[in-house]
Amino acid sequence: MKNMQNSEQQWDKKALTYPRYNPSEDTFEARTIRTLEKEGVDFTGKRVLDIGCGSGKFTLVTAKKAASVLGTDISSQMLRILHEDAEKEGADNLRSLKCTFDEFPDTGERFDIAFASVTPAVRTEEHFRKVTDIADRVVYIGWAGRKESEMLYALHRECGSTPKEFNDVPVLKEWLEGEGIAYKVIPVEETWIRTYPRGRAEALCMEIFHGEPSQTCINAVSKLLDSIADEDGRITDRMHVRMEIIIW
């Protein structure tokens, strides 16, 4: 229970500066949905479950096409943002549930499509089995060995720390193969360019230090951000990512 509360508090804090839904047709989310449609995953008129929906970046894209969307997340602040943006977009076919996927109730409700994008909510064999049981089709977007922020990697080098590994798709594929479930893989490799206010960049940097950072690390963060900030104090970072979209 304590770990769950800590996780909820962490995501509530992240929500304050977390990226929100963007109605542009050129976002990663909009492009991904178009890719899925080309692969035969049609959200039109469907009942969709978005697990670990966060601030709703994917949730609201699918809501424009689906008959209904249920978004679940552990963070009340993320869900608050989701509903704020849903109201702006006139998405009245959307509802939410604050819970972990372990807590997701077995009400007998089924979904045409279950969707989970780079979320810690779906990571275990029990989660894989549960999502398979409640949806006719599942779309999972996971890390495939690369999530490299130039800003954070520079900080790791300065502090002599080891970057976290992001590679969760092998576990899912092993489970699917063990269960004899056919699946399709769509590789994704991109570079995302993001500009942050100084405070958000500092928060992202501090997240790599587990626990209370030393004064040396705090100084390293300040020195790094000073060196890459523009004249308005904003920080531009390049994130190189490799993911896989897995459909079954």
XYZ file of N, CA and C in Angstrom:
744
model
N 0.834 -1.205 0.000
C 0.000 0.000 0.000
C 0.867 1.253 0.000
N 1.971 1.218 0.801
C 2.844 2.385 0.881
C 3.486 2.672 -0.464
N 3.939 1.607 -1.182
C 4.555 1.792 -2.501
C 3.566 2.398 -3.479
N 2.304 1.950 -3.405
C 1.281 2.474 -4.297
C 1.032 3.951 -4.004
N 0.992 4.313 -2.719
C 0.777 5.712 -2.348
C 1.936 6.580 -2.823
N 3.154 6.060 -2.676
C 4.319 6.799 -3.152
C 4.257 6.995 -4.655
N 3.863 5.936 -5.370
C 3.762 6.023 -6.821
C 2.697 7.033 -7.233
N 1.572 7.010 -6.534
C 0.498 7.965 -6.820
C 0.987 9.391 -6.599
N 1.689 9.624 -5.513
C 2.202 10.963 -5.214
C 3.215 11.408 -6.267
N 4.054 10.480 -6.727
C 5.043 10.810 -7.750
C 4.373 11.238 -9.045
N 3.331 10.493 -9.443
C 2.651 10.834 -10.692
C 1.801 12.084 -10.551
N 1.244 12.310 -9.371
C 0.517 13.563 -9.130
C 1.461 14.752 -9.274
N 2.679 14.599 -8.772
C 3.675 15.673 -8.880
C 4.086 15.885 -10.335
N 4.293 14.776 -11.060
C 4.668 14.891 -12.471
C 3.564 15.556 -13.295
N 2.328 15.339 -12.879
C 1.195 15.877 -13.639
C 1.235 17.393 -13.747
N 1.845 18.060 -12.772
C 1.875 19.521 -12.760
C 2.559 20.094 -13.994
N 3.536 19.352 -14.550
C 4.263 19.855 -15.721
C 4.274 18.815 -16.844
N 3.395 17.828 -16.782
C 3.395 16.735 -17.759
C 2.793 17.199 -19.090
N 3.296 16.687 -20.216
C 2.701 17.053 -21.511
C 1.222 16.691 -21.577
N 0.454 17.566 -22.203
C -0.987 17.365 -22.307
C -1.374 17.048 -23.747
N -2.650 16.728 -23.907
C -3.193 16.462 -25.239
C -2.983 17.656 -26.162
N -2.578 17.352 -27.378
C -2.371 18.366 -28.409
C -3.205 17.968 -29.625
N -4.120 18.814 -30.089
C -5.004 18.439 -31.195
C -4.334 18.385 -32.563
N -3.052 18.716 -32.637
C -2.346 18.672 -33.924
C -2.378 17.270 -34.519
N -2.426 17.207 -35.841
C -2.394 15.918 -36.547
C -0.978 15.384 -36.687
N 0.013 16.143 -36.220
C 1.407 15.741 -36.384
C 2.056 15.289 -35.075
N 1.269 15.069 -34.044
C 1.836 14.565 -32.796
C 2.156 13.078 -32.931
N 3.000 12.576 -32.042
C 3.306 11.143 -32.024
C 2.030 10.331 -31.857
N 1.121 10.815 -31.012
C -0.115 10.081 -30.748
C -0.989 9.998 -32.000
N -1.171 11.119 -32.692
C -2.002 11.116 -33.896
C -1.386 10.250 -34.985
N -0.075 10.342 -35.142
C 0.604 9.521 -36.152
C 0.516 8.038 -35.822
N 0.596 7.712 -34.543
C 0.504 6.306 -34.137
C -0.875 5.735 -34.418
N -1.913 6.515 -34.132
C -3.269 6.041 -34.417
C -3.456 5.816 -35.915
N -2.900 6.686 -36.742
C -2.994 6.480 -38.191
C -2.249 5.209 -38.610
N -1.102 4.960 -38.004
C -0.355 3.736 -38.294
C -1.182 2.508 -37.924
N -1.823 2.554 -36.766
C -2.645 1.435 -36.333
C -3.814 1.203 -37.283
N -4.406 2.278 -37.761
C -5.520 2.134 -38.703
C -5.072 1.463 -39.993
N -3.862 1.789 -40.445
C -3.326 1.136 -41.645
C -3.097 -0.360 -41.421
N -2.875 -0.711 -40.146
C -2.649 -2.119 -39.794
C -3.957 -2.829 -39.442
N -5.070 -2.151 -39.659
C -6.362 -2.789 -39.448
C -6.965 -2.612 -38.069
N -6.366 -1.765 -37.239
C -6.935 -1.487 -35.912
C -7.788 -0.233 -36.035
N -9.083 -0.415 -36.152
C -10.008 0.691 -36.385
C -10.733 1.033 -35.088
N -10.560 2.253 -34.613
C -11.188 2.689 -33.367
C -12.605 3.206 -33.571
N -13.025 3.344 -34.811
C -14.326 3.949 -35.112
C -15.467 3.126 -34.521
N -16.264 3.785 -33.679
C -17.429 3.131 -33.094
C -17.111 2.059 -32.067
N -15.875 1.995 -31.596
C -15.463 0.921 -30.694
C -15.523 1.352 -29.222
N -15.576 0.346 -28.361
C -15.460 0.546 -26.912
C -13.989 0.356 -26.565
N -13.363 1.412 -26.058
C -11.906 1.405 -25.853
C -11.578 1.544 -24.373
N -10.606 0.751 -23.938
C -10.052 0.880 -22.588
C -8.621 1.362 -22.721
N -8.307 2.519 -22.127
C -6.952 3.068 -22.143
C -6.363 2.924 -20.743
N -5.429 1.979 -20.603
C -4.875 1.630 -19.294
C -3.633 2.474 -19.027
N -3.600 3.115 -17.852
C -2.486 4.015 -17.554
C -2.506 5.206 -18.492
N -3.670 5.832 -18.591
C -3.908 6.841 -19.628
C -3.179 8.154 -19.382
N -2.720 8.397 -18.137
C -2.007 9.636 -17.856
C -2.867 10.854 -18.114
N -2.294 11.852 -18.742
C -2.992 13.109 -18.996
C -3.940 13.027 -20.188
N -3.971 11.869 -20.854
C -4.960 11.667 -21.910
C -4.500 11.969 -23.318
N -3.199 11.956 -23.561
C -2.700 12.302 -24.896
C -3.216 11.322 -25.960
N -3.240 10.043 -25.638
C -3.825 9.052 -26.546
C -5.330 8.939 -26.351
N -5.780 9.067 -25.111
C -7.190 8.884 -24.784
C -8.083 9.783 -25.626
N -7.684 11.044 -25.747
C -8.526 12.003 -26.461
C -8.447 11.825 -27.977
N -7.334 11.320 -28.477
C -7.258 11.011 -29.913
C -8.231 9.890 -30.245
N -8.237 8.839 -29.418
C -9.141 7.719 -29.687
C -10.597 8.098 -29.433
N -10.839 9.001 -28.466
C -12.211 9.401 -28.148
C -12.899 10.086 -29.325
N -12.106 10.711 -30.204
C -12.686 11.373 -31.376
C -13.259 10.373 -32.370
N -12.848 9.105 -32.249
C -13.288 8.086 -33.191
C -14.187 7.032 -32.536
N -13.922 6.736 -31.270
C -14.577 5.620 -30.596
C -15.997 5.947 -30.162
N -16.774 4.887 -29.886
C -18.097 5.087 -29.298
C -17.956 5.501 -27.842
N -17.004 4.885 -27.144
C -16.768 5.223 -25.746
C -15.337 4.876 -25.386
N -14.788 5.625 -24.424
C -13.426 5.376 -23.940
C -13.433 5.449 -22.416
N -12.831 4.433 -21.803
C -12.612 4.436 -20.364
C -11.117 4.531 -20.120
N -10.692 5.602 -19.459
C -9.288 5.773 -19.130
C -9.048 5.477 -17.665
N -8.018 4.685 -17.379
C -7.681 4.393 -15.991
C -6.291 4.918 -15.684
N -6.113 5.393 -14.459
C -4.798 5.859 -14.033
C -4.762 5.915 -12.513
N -3.559 5.817 -11.974
C -3.377 5.864 -10.525
C -3.389 7.292 -9.994
N -3.184 8.274 -10.884
C -3.015 9.661 -10.464
C -4.296 10.470 -10.645
N -4.797 11.013 -9.561
C -5.991 11.858 -9.637
C -5.699 13.144 -10.398
N -4.455 13.640 -10.318
C -4.105 14.870 -11.027
C -4.035 14.646 -12.535
N -3.525 13.497 -12.948
C -3.522 13.170 -14.376
C -4.956 13.102 -14.898
N -5.833 12.473 -14.136
C -7.220 12.342 -14.577
C -7.934 13.697 -14.577
N -7.556 14.561 -13.655
C -8.119 15.921 -13.657
C -7.777 16.624 -14.969
N -6.518 16.515 -15.388
C -6.082 17.130 -16.645
C -6.823 16.510 -17.822
N -6.964 15.190 -17.797
C -7.703 14.498 -18.856
C -9.100 15.077 -19.021
N -9.807 15.257 -17.914
C -11.186 15.747 -18.006
C -11.244 17.230 -18.363
N -10.270 17.997 -17.944
C -10.214 19.397 -18.372
C -10.098 19.492 -19.893
N -9.197 18.703 -20.457
C -8.985 18.758 -21.901
C -10.143 18.111 -22.658
N -10.754 17.089 -22.058
C -11.921 16.465 -22.690
C -13.065 17.463 -22.805
N -13.236 18.278 -21.775
C -14.289 19.302 -21.812
C -14.007 20.325 -22.902
N -12.747 20.723 -23.019
C -12.376 21.677 -24.072
C -12.653 21.119 -25.454
N -12.422 19.815 -25.603
C -12.576 19.170 -26.911
C -13.996 18.670 -27.160
N -14.861 18.796 -26.162
C -16.231 18.324 -26.314
C -16.336 16.811 -26.373
N -15.404 16.119 -25.720
C -15.394 14.647 -25.717
C -16.296 14.146 -24.593
N -17.580 13.952 -24.901
C -18.532 13.538 -23.871
C -18.718 12.023 -23.819
N -17.895 11.296 -24.580
C -17.976 9.834 -24.585
C -16.860 9.206 -23.755
N -16.298 9.992 -22.852
C -15.130 9.561 -22.097
C -15.443 9.522 -20.607
N -15.012 8.473 -19.954
C -15.099 8.382 -18.500
C -13.771 7.865 -17.966
N -13.572 7.995 -16.667
C -12.286 7.585 -16.099
C -12.495 6.831 -14.799
N -11.452 6.096 -14.421
C -11.468 5.337 -13.181
C -10.078 5.433 -12.559
N -10.004 5.900 -11.325
C -8.729 6.013 -10.630
C -8.405 4.676 -9.961
N -7.450 3.960 -10.511
C -7.065 2.671 -9.950
C -5.816 2.169 -10.650
N -5.144 1.217 -10.014
C -4.106 0.463 -10.711
C -4.811 -0.584 -11.568
N -4.069 -1.214 -12.480
C -4.708 -2.256 -13.280
C -4.985 -3.488 -12.419
N -4.198 -3.696 -11.382
C -4.489 -4.788 -10.436
C -5.853 -4.584 -9.790
N -6.211 -3.320 -9.536
C -7.475 -3.000 -8.868
C -8.644 -2.900 -9.844
N -8.373 -2.936 -11.134
C -9.437 -2.748 -12.123
C -10.522 -3.796 -11.896
N -11.761 -3.373 -11.681
C -12.811 -4.306 -11.249
C -13.279 -5.247 -12.364
N -13.592 -6.462 -11.971
C -14.131 -7.453 -12.901
C -15.653 -7.352 -12.871
N -16.172 -6.457 -13.712
C -17.617 -6.230 -13.755
C -18.294 -6.978 -14.896
N -17.493 -7.674 -15.687
C -18.034 -8.352 -16.853
C -18.042 -7.476 -18.091
N -17.674 -6.202 -17.932
C -17.634 -5.302 -19.081
C -16.497 -5.706 -20.016
N -16.802 -5.773 -21.307
C -15.785 -6.104 -22.302
C -15.528 -4.899 -23.198
N -14.347 -4.906 -23.797
C -13.936 -3.809 -24.662
C -13.524 -4.367 -26.021
N -13.772 -3.557 -27.046
C -13.321 -3.960 -28.381
C -11.809 -3.855 -28.486
N -11.259 -2.785 -27.890
C -9.812 -2.544 -27.943
C -9.328 -2.111 -26.572
N -8.275 -2.763 -26.092
C -7.562 -2.301 -24.901
C -6.242 -1.712 -25.362
N -5.890 -0.577 -24.798
C -4.733 0.198 -25.250
C -3.853 0.505 -24.048
N -2.545 0.273 -24.181
C -1.603 0.586 -23.102
C -0.325 1.108 -23.740
N 0.012 2.348 -23.455
C 1.175 2.977 -24.078
C 2.218 3.366 -23.044
N 3.413 2.780 -23.161
C 4.574 3.043 -22.295
C 4.146 3.355 -20.860
N 3.418 2.425 -20.300
C 2.897 2.605 -18.954
C 3.363 1.483 -18.044
N 3.727 1.803 -16.799
C 4.051 0.755 -15.838
C 2.825 -0.001 -15.345
N 1.631 0.414 -15.790
C 0.394 -0.232 -15.333
C 0.259 -1.652 -15.847
N 0.866 -1.947 -16.994
C 0.761 -3.289 -17.597
C 2.169 -3.808 -17.827
N 2.657 -4.650 -16.900
C 4.047 -5.097 -16.986
C 4.246 -6.569 -16.634
N 3.277 -7.216 -16.005
C 3.465 -8.581 -15.527
C 2.625 -9.568 -16.328
N 2.918 -10.850 -16.155
C 2.137 -11.885 -16.840
C 0.668 -11.815 -16.427
N 0.414 -11.507 -15.158
C -0.965 -11.383 -14.694
C -1.675 -10.236 -15.414
N -0.954 -9.140 -15.628
C -1.532 -8.015 -16.371
C -1.808 -8.404 -17.821
N -0.851 -9.083 -18.451
C -1.020 -9.482 -19.855
C -2.247 -10.386 -20.011
N -2.399 -11.318 -19.075
C -3.536 -12.237 -19.149
C -4.848 -11.492 -18.917
N -4.839 -10.587 -17.967
C -6.067 -9.841 -17.631
C -6.530 -8.987 -18.799
N -5.591 -8.279 -19.432
C -5.984 -7.410 -20.537
C -6.440 -8.233 -21.739
N -5.846 -9.396 -21.927
C -6.253 -10.274 -23.026
C -7.664 -10.802 -22.807
N -8.008 -11.049 -21.544
C -9.320 -11.616 -21.225
C -10.459 -10.619 -21.377
N -10.174 -9.320 -21.223
C -11.280 -8.352 -21.201
C -11.441 -7.579 -22.508
N -10.576 -7.838 -23.492
C -10.662 -7.094 -24.756
C -10.529 -8.034 -25.947
N -11.217 -7.678 -27.024
C -11.117 -8.469 -28.249
C -9.779 -8.257 -28.941
N -9.222 -7.057 -28.761
C -7.929 -6.749 -29.375
C -7.127 -5.872 -28.421
N -5.815 -6.088 -28.420
C -4.951 -5.344 -27.506
C -3.848 -4.650 -28.299
N -3.615 -3.394 -27.963
C -2.504 -2.625 -28.529
C -1.602 -2.217 -27.366
N -0.343 -2.622 -27.443
C 0.630 -2.332 -26.385
C 1.817 -1.614 -27.021
N 2.157 -0.453 -26.484
C 3.335 0.275 -26.968
C 4.361 0.250 -25.845
N 5.518 -0.367 -26.115
C 6.520 -0.508 -25.078
C 7.899 -0.111 -25.551
N 8.788 0.077 -24.590
C 10.160 0.442 -24.902
C 10.924 -0.760 -25.437
N 11.763 -0.495 -26.433
C 12.530 -1.564 -27.074
C 14.025 -1.251 -27.024
N 14.472 -0.815 -25.849
C 15.900 -0.694 -25.625
C 16.500 0.686 -25.752
N 15.683 1.681 -26.095
C 16.285 3.010 -26.217
C 15.319 4.102 -25.785
N 15.751 4.891 -24.819
C 15.068 6.126 -24.424
C 16.167 7.040 -23.906
N 16.801 7.746 -24.816
C 18.007 8.497 -24.503
C 17.760 10.003 -24.623
N 17.675 10.640 -23.484
C 17.580 12.092 -23.433
C 18.995 12.664 -23.452
N 19.288 13.520 -24.419
C 20.629 14.115 -24.471
C 20.926 14.896 -23.199
N 19.919 15.561 -22.671
C 20.100 16.326 -21.437
C 20.432 15.405 -20.270
N 19.637 14.344 -20.104
C 19.837 13.455 -18.962
C 21.089 12.606 -19.100
N 21.430 12.220 -20.331
C 22.649 11.434 -20.521
C 23.888 12.270 -20.209
N 23.826 13.562 -20.539
C 24.939 14.449 -20.186
C 25.080 14.541 -18.669
N 23.951 14.557 -17.979
C 23.975 14.629 -16.518
C 24.518 13.329 -15.919
N 24.110 12.197 -16.486
C 24.639 10.917 -16.019
C 26.164 10.877 -16.162
N 26.659 11.357 -17.297
C 28.112 11.353 -17.505
C 28.808 12.244 -16.471
N 28.207 13.389 -16.188
C 28.800 14.324 -15.235
C 28.831 13.738 -13.821
N 27.777 12.996 -13.475
C 27.656 12.475 -12.109
C 28.176 11.046 -11.959
N 28.541 10.426 -13.091
C 29.031 9.052 -13.031
C 27.966 8.029 -12.697
N 26.732 8.340 -13.014
C 25.623 7.424 -12.726
C 25.227 6.649 -13.985
N 24.448 5.591 -13.788
C 24.054 4.704 -14.883
C 22.623 4.988 -15.301
N 22.374 5.253 -16.573
C 21.000 5.503 -17.029
C 20.122 4.271 -16.838
N 18.871 4.505 -16.569
C 17.897 3.425 -16.423
C 17.675 2.744 -17.775
N 17.499 1.430 -17.741
C 17.234 0.685 -18.976
C 15.737 0.700 -19.261
N 15.387 0.916 -20.508
C 13.988 0.900 -20.943
C 13.837 -0.179 -22.011
N 13.363 -1.351 -21.586
C 13.268 -2.469 -22.531
C 12.270 -3.493 -21.990
N 10.974 -3.162 -22.057
C 9.959 -4.035 -21.477
C 9.286 -4.979 -22.471
N 9.457 -4.765 -23.787
C 8.718 -5.592 -24.744
C 9.155 -7.057 -24.792
N 10.427 -7.399 -24.501
C 10.778 -8.833 -24.548
C 9.953 -9.691 -23.592
N 9.611 -9.153 -22.411
C 8.821 -9.914 -21.446
C 7.441 -10.219 -22.012
N 6.821 -9.225 -22.631
C 5.503 -9.429 -23.230
C 5.567 -10.435 -24.370
N 6.535 -10.302 -25.255
C 6.620 -11.216 -26.391
C 6.863 -12.659 -25.942
N 7.672 -12.823 -24.906
C 7.905 -14.167 -24.369
C 6.609 -14.772 -23.836
N 5.807 -13.928 -23.147
C 4.526 -14.414 -22.628
C 3.582 -14.786 -23.762
N 3.463 -13.940 -24.766
C 2.570 -14.215 -25.893
C 2.957 -15.513 -26.596
N 4.238 -15.698 -26.803
C 4.703 -16.918 -27.470
C 4.447 -18.155 -26.619
N 4.639 -18.011 -25.296
C 4.369 -19.125 -24.391
C 2.903 -19.511 -24.362
N 2.020 -18.527 -24.575
C 0.579 -18.775 -24.589
C 0.076 -19.168 -25.975
N 0.955 -19.152 -26.950
C 0.547 -19.490 -28.315
C -0.325 -18.436 -28.959
N -0.146 -17.181 -28.564
C -0.948 -16.075 -29.094
C -0.178 -15.377 -30.208
N -0.771 -15.319 -31.386
C -0.129 -14.645 -32.517
C -0.150 -13.133 -32.290
N 0.905 -12.464 -32.700
C 0.974 -11.014 -32.521
C 1.747 -10.381 -33.680
N 1.547 -9.096 -33.827
C 2.242 -8.327 -34.857
C 3.066 -7.242 -34.177
N 4.263 -6.999 -34.709
C 5.154 -5.989 -34.155
C 5.388 -4.882 -35.179
N 5.220 -3.641 -34.749
C 5.535 -2.479 -35.580
C 6.644 -1.706 -34.878
N 7.856 -1.700 -35.444
C 8.947 -0.952 -34.797
C 8.784 0.551 -34.976
N 9.179 1.286 -33.963
C 9.098 2.750 -33.988
C 10.435 3.295 -33.509
N 11.029 4.171 -34.299
C 12.266 4.820 -33.899
C 12.159 6.291 -34.267
N 12.276 7.147 -33.269
C 12.069 8.572 -33.491
C 13.012 9.394 -32.626
N 13.112 10.667 -32.974
C 13.757 11.653 -32.107
C 12.729 12.721 -31.794
N 12.469 12.909 -30.509
C 11.511 13.923 -30.068
C 12.287 15.142 -29.581
N 11.889 16.292 -30.039
C 12.505 17.542 -29.588
C 11.506 18.263 -28.695
N 11.910 18.509 -27.461
C 11.010 19.120 -26.493
C 11.686 20.297 -25.814
N 10.923 21.355 -25.624
C 11.438 22.547 -24.951
C 10.698 22.725 -23.632
N 11.472 22.896 -22.558
C 10.903 22.980 -21.220
C 11.250 24.315 -20.566
N 10.392 24.801 -19.699
C 10.810 25.896 -18.817
C 11.860 25.359 -17.851
N 12.637 26.237 -17.294
C 13.747 25.823 -16.429
C 13.276 24.908 -15.285
N 12.173 25.232 -14.668
C 11.697 24.442 -13.543
C 11.379 23.008 -13.918
N 10.741 22.822 -15.078
C 10.409 21.467 -15.527
C 11.676 20.687 -15.851
N 12.656 21.341 -16.498
C 13.921 20.669 -16.815
C 14.643 20.250 -15.539
N 14.638 21.128 -14.534
C 15.263 20.784 -13.257
C 14.579 19.566 -12.625
N 13.254 19.541 -12.683
C 12.513 18.418 -12.101
C 12.858 17.109 -12.804
N 12.955 17.142 -14.130
C 13.319 15.944 -14.883
C 14.719 15.471 -14.515
N 15.630 16.407 -14.362
C 17.000 16.049 -13.997
C 17.051 15.427 -12.604
N 16.312 15.991 -11.656
C 16.346 15.489 -10.291
C 15.753 14.093 -10.175
N 14.879 13.720 -11.122
C 14.249 12.407 -11.060
C 15.241 11.261 -11.231
N 16.386 11.526 -11.838
C 17.342 10.429 -12.054
C 18.076 10.067 -10.772
N 18.001 10.933 -9.765
C 18.651 10.647 -8.483
C 17.616 10.033 -7.559
N 17.807 8.806 -7.202
C 16.859 8.129 -6.323
C 17.144 8.546 -4.878
N 16.151 9.165 -4.262
C 16.369 9.695 -2.926
C 16.830 11.134 -2.991
N 17.469 11.585 -1.965
C 17.917 12.975 -1.864
C 19.243 13.145 -2.606
N 19.290 14.013 -3.635
C 20.544 14.198 -4.372
C 21.593 14.919 -3.533
N 22.844 14.602 -3.781
C 23.933 15.279 -3.084
C 24.082 16.701 -3.613
N 24.786 17.527 -2.875
C 25.016 18.896 -3.325
C 25.816 18.901 -4.615
N 26.707 17.919 -4.774
C 27.485 17.807 -6.007
C 26.574 17.601 -7.209
N 25.565 16.729 -7.052
C 24.625 16.472 -8.149
C 23.744 17.689 -8.422
N 23.323 18.366 -7.355
C 22.514 19.582 -7.524
C 23.309 20.629 -8.299
N 24.583 20.758 -7.964
C 25.451 21.706 -8.680
C 25.623 21.297 -10.139
N 25.704 19.985 -10.373
C 25.860 19.483 -11.745
C 24.637 19.809 -12.590
N 23.448 19.686 -11.981
C 22.214 20.030 -12.692
C 22.215 21.505 -13.066
N 22.545 22.356 -12.120
C 22.559 23.799 -12.365
C 23.563 24.162 -13.455
N 24.745 23.569 -13.390
C 25.782 23.847 -14.386
C 25.352 23.402 -15.776
N 24.753 22.211 -15.856
C 24.308 21.692 -17.150
C 23.230 22.581 -17.759
N 22.217 22.926 -16.978
C 21.108 23.719 -17.507
C 21.556 25.126 -17.886
N 22.487 25.683 -17.116
C 23.042 26.988 -17.480
C 23.702 26.928 -18.862
N 24.339 25.793 -19.152
C 25.104 25.675 -20.400
C 24.236 25.468 -21.632
N 22.993 24.980 -21.438
C 22.153 24.680 -22.600
C 20.894 25.544 -22.676
N 20.677 26.415 -21.697
C 19.487 27.269 -21.707
C 19.593 28.333 -22.790
N 18.433 28.674 -23.387
C 18.431 29.763 -24.353
C 18.337 31.097 -23.599
N 18.220 32.188 -24.343
C 18.249 33.510 -23.704
C 17.030 33.758 -22.822
N 15.963 32.972 -23.029
C 14.776 33.100 -22.186
C 14.767 32.084 -21.044
N 15.860 31.340 -20.919
C 15.960 30.361 -19.843
C 15.330 29.023 -20.142
N 14.850 28.826 -21.362
C 14.218 27.562 -21.726
C 15.265 26.533 -22.128
N 14.912 25.261 -21.915
C 15.825 24.156 -22.184
C 15.241 23.296 -23.307
N 15.999 23.096 -24.356
C 15.576 22.210 -25.440
C 16.351 20.903 -25.345
N 15.615 19.802 -25.340
C 16.213 18.475 -25.208
C 15.813 17.618 -26.403
N 16.697 16.725 -26.791
C 16.399 15.738 -27.830
C 16.348 14.364 -27.193
N 15.231 13.681 -27.420
C 15.031 12.347 -26.877
C 15.008 11.346 -28.026
N 15.976 10.430 -28.018
C 16.058 9.395 -29.050
C 15.401 8.132 -28.499
N 14.367 7.651 -29.182
C 13.585 6.540 -28.641
C 13.459 5.401 -29.650
N 13.394 4.199 -29.093
C 13.076 3.007 -29.881
C 11.983 2.263 -29.131
N 10.853 2.068 -29.795
C 9.718 1.366 -29.197
C 9.218 0.313 -30.158
N 8.305 -0.506 -29.652
C 7.582 -1.445 -30.498
C 6.097 -1.374 -30.167
N 5.288 -1.328 -31.219
C 3.843 -1.449 -31.057
C 3.516 -2.917 -31.270
N 2.914 -3.526 -30.270
C 2.580 -4.949 -30.341
C 1.054 -5.088 -30.338
N 0.555 -5.785 -31.329
C -0.898 -5.960 -31.509
C -1.232 -7.445 -31.441
N -2.212 -7.782 -30.620
C -2.690 -9.168 -30.632
C -4.196 -9.214 -30.352
